[in-house]
Amino acid sequence: MIKILNVDGITCGHYVDTIKEALGIIVEVSRVDVDIYRQKQVIVEFDEKLTKVEDLINKIEQAGFEVRM
């Protein structure tokens, strides 16, 4: 499954790396792309049978960002 999350506070490449690292510890996540210049979106590809969207949101928020639905 691919989910697009709107994330506030992404202003530089360091924050992109922080988000990718936070989501990368979830084994079921296979891909993370971050658009910081236009939409401030995080695109996550993951196995929806093994993890929930809420898990992804929690990891991003634990890293210090706010996810808007």
XYZ file of N, CA, C and O in Angstrom:
276
model
N 0.841 -1.172 0.000
C 0.000 0.000 0.000
C 0.891 1.241 0.000
O 1.945 1.254 0.613
N 0.427 2.272 -0.681
C 1.126 3.551 -0.684
C 0.218 4.574 -0.008
O -0.961 4.686 -0.339
N 0.779 5.295 0.969
C 0.038 6.315 1.705
C 0.791 7.635 1.615
O 2.011 7.663 1.764
N 0.060 8.710 1.370
C 0.647 10.047 1.328
C 0.217 10.779 2.587
O -0.981 10.909 2.871
N 1.211 11.255 3.344
C 0.953 11.967 4.591
C 1.436 13.406 4.459
O 2.545 13.648 3.976
N 0.623 14.356 4.877
C 1.008 15.760 4.890
C 1.704 16.041 6.217
O 1.130 15.813 7.283
N 2.931 16.531 6.152
C 3.741 16.703 7.356
C 4.248 18.140 7.435
O 4.895 18.631 6.512
N 3.946 18.790 8.560
C 4.420 20.153 8.788
C 5.822 20.130 9.378
O 6.191 19.216 10.107
N 6.604 21.165 9.059
C 7.903 21.340 9.680
C 9.082 20.804 8.900
O 10.209 20.868 9.378
N 8.847 20.265 7.718
C 9.961 19.767 6.902
C 10.537 20.950 6.138
O 9.916 21.466 5.219
N 11.721 21.403 6.529
C 12.287 22.595 5.904
C 13.652 22.370 5.270
O 14.152 23.259 4.576
N 14.249 21.202 5.503
C 15.586 20.984 4.944
C 15.858 19.492 4.791
O 15.097 18.647 5.252
N 16.979 19.191 4.155
C 17.373 17.809 3.915
C 17.615 17.021 5.184
O 17.380 15.806 5.233
N 18.072 17.696 6.229
C 18.295 17.006 7.510
C 16.982 16.443 8.052
O 16.931 15.319 8.559
N 15.893 17.214 7.926
C 14.595 16.742 8.393
C 14.087 15.582 7.540
O 13.429 14.678 8.047
N 14.391 15.609 6.266
C 14.042 14.485 5.390
C 14.725 13.222 5.897
O 14.097 12.173 6.037
N 16.011 13.327 6.184
C 16.760 12.173 6.694
C 16.183 11.682 8.018
O 16.101 10.477 8.258
N 15.778 12.618 8.883
C 15.197 12.252 10.176
C 13.920 11.444 9.991
O 13.717 10.418 10.648
N 13.065 11.882 9.074
C 11.813 11.167 8.819
C 12.084 9.801 8.200
O 11.491 8.795 8.596
N 12.992 9.748 7.235
C 13.316 8.462 6.605
C 13.893 7.487 7.629
O 13.567 6.300 7.604
N 14.718 7.980 8.521
C 15.296 7.122 9.564
C 14.205 6.635 10.517
O 14.185 5.459 10.887
N 13.298 7.515 10.906
C 12.221 7.140 11.823
C 11.327 6.057 11.215
O 10.949 5.098 11.894
N 10.992 6.194 9.943
C 10.141 5.205 9.288
C 10.918 3.961 8.873
O 10.340 2.885 8.754
N 12.212 4.101 8.679
C 13.036 2.981 8.249
C 13.164 1.873 9.279
O 13.484 0.741 8.925
N 12.873 2.189 10.553
C 12.970 1.137 11.574
C 11.746 0.224 11.561
O 11.757 -0.822 12.190
N 10.706 0.625 10.826
C 9.535 -0.243 10.663
C 9.841 -1.199 9.513
O 9.958 -0.788 8.361
N 9.981 -2.451 9.826
C 10.408 -3.466 8.855
C 9.480 -3.521 7.648
O 9.920 -3.747 6.528
N 8.201 -3.281 7.862
C 7.209 -3.404 6.790
C 7.262 -2.262 5.786
O 6.602 -2.305 4.760
N 8.018 -1.198 6.087
C 8.140 -0.059 5.180
C 9.176 -0.388 4.119
O 10.312 -0.713 4.416
N 8.781 -0.290 2.843
C 9.707 -0.636 1.763
C 10.241 0.590 1.025
O 11.258 0.507 0.344
N 9.544 1.753 1.175
C 9.995 2.955 0.462
C 9.454 4.193 1.168
O 8.305 4.221 1.606
N 10.309 5.228 1.246
C 9.906 6.520 1.798
C 10.439 7.609 0.874
O 11.636 7.670 0.622
N 9.553 8.455 0.367
C 9.935 9.626 -0.420
C 9.364 10.844 0.283
O 8.247 10.799 0.810
N 10.123 11.942 0.261
C 9.671 13.163 0.925
C 9.761 14.320 -0.057
O 10.799 14.543 -0.674
N 8.651 15.038 -0.209
C 8.598 16.232 -1.048
C 8.602 17.439 -0.119
O 7.585 17.763 0.489
N 9.750 18.115 0.019
C 9.838 19.244 0.943
C 9.587 20.581 0.264
O 9.350 21.574 0.934
N 9.649 20.631 -1.038
C 9.604 21.914 -1.715
C 8.203 22.377 -2.095
O 7.918 23.552 -2.086
N 7.316 21.470 -2.435
C 5.992 21.887 -2.897
C 4.897 21.505 -1.915
O 4.198 22.351 -1.400
N 4.743 20.252 -1.669
C 3.584 19.770 -0.927
C 3.842 19.460 0.548
O 2.893 19.306 1.298
N 5.109 19.332 0.942
C 5.436 18.905 2.314
C 4.761 17.564 2.610
O 4.044 17.399 3.583
N 4.988 16.609 1.707
C 4.358 15.304 1.836
C 5.395 14.211 2.013
O 6.503 14.281 1.481
N 4.985 13.196 2.751
C 5.783 11.991 2.906
C 4.997 10.866 2.241
O 3.837 10.623 2.584
N 5.614 10.218 1.270
C 4.993 9.103 0.562
C 5.632 7.827 1.086
O 6.846 7.660 0.995
N 4.803 6.956 1.640
C 5.305 5.745 2.281
C 4.681 4.526 1.621
O 3.457 4.437 1.485
N 5.517 3.592 1.230
C 5.038 2.302 0.725
C 5.310 1.272 1.805
O 6.437 1.147 2.283
N 4.270 0.528 2.178
C 4.403 -0.416 3.288
C 3.415 -1.570 3.127
O 2.492 -1.500 2.323
N 3.630 -2.614 3.910
C 2.748 -3.786 3.899
C 1.613 -3.539 4.896
O 1.831 -3.599 6.112
N 0.431 -3.228 4.397
C -0.698 -2.893 5.255
C -1.214 -4.074 6.071
O -1.982 -3.897 7.010
N -0.774 -5.278 5.733
C -1.162 -6.452 6.513
C -0.360 -6.546 7.810
O -0.791 -7.189 8.758
N 0.788 -5.887 7.826
C 1.683 -6.012 8.979
C 1.850 -4.733 9.801
O 2.346 -4.786 10.923
N 1.443 -3.605 9.257
C 1.541 -2.341 9.999
C 0.356 -1.461 9.643
O -0.297 -1.661 8.631
N 0.084 -0.497 10.513
C -1.043 0.409 10.320
C -0.536 1.809 10.006
O 0.570 2.182 10.376
N -1.389 2.595 9.373
C -1.058 3.985 9.083
C -0.761 4.724 10.389
O 0.126 5.564 10.459
N -1.489 4.399 11.438
C -1.274 5.037 12.737
C 0.151 4.823 13.241
O 0.727 5.699 13.897
N 0.733 3.656 12.936
C 2.122 3.381 13.329
C 3.080 4.332 12.613
O 4.035 4.827 13.209
N 2.809 4.574 11.336
C 3.638 5.499 10.558
C 3.530 6.916 11.118
O 4.540 7.602 11.307
N 2.312 7.330 11.390
C 2.072 8.671 11.934
C 2.774 8.827 13.281
O 3.420 9.846 13.543
N 2.659 7.821 14.132
C 3.306 7.881 15.450
C 4.809 8.047 15.326
O 5.420 8.834 16.061
N 5.436 7.324 14.418
C 6.893 7.420 14.239
C 7.302 8.816 13.768
O 8.288 9.371 14.239
N 6.533 9.380 12.849
C 6.841 10.723 12.358
C 6.664 11.745 13.476
O 7.498 12.635 13.663
N 5.600 11.606 14.246
C 5.352 12.542 15.345
C 6.389 12.384 16.453
O 6.805 13.368 17.059
N 6.828 11.165 16.716
C 7.874 10.945 17.707
C 9.187 11.593 17.273
O 10.006 11.970 18.110
N 9.366 11.745 15.969
C 10.574 12.395 15.451
C 10.473 13.918 15.498
O 11.413 14.617 15.155
N 9.301 14.439 15.925
C 9.164 15.869 16.132
C 8.383 16.639 15.085
O 8.446 17.859 15.033
N 7.616 15.950 14.250
C 6.859 16.596 13.193
C 5.374 16.394 13.414
O 4.965 15.455 14.081
N 4.570 17.261 12.818
C 3.119 17.153 12.937
C 2.550 16.640 11.626
O 2.835 17.183 10.554
N 1.737 15.597 11.720
C 1.101 15.007 10.540
C -0.327 15.536 10.458
O -1.081 15.474 11.428
N -0.682 16.078 9.295
C -2.045 16.563 9.045
C -2.750 15.549 8.160
O -2.188 15.057 7.205
N -3.972 15.267 8.465
C -4.764 14.328 7.665
C -5.574 15.051 6.620
O -5.776 16.159 6.540
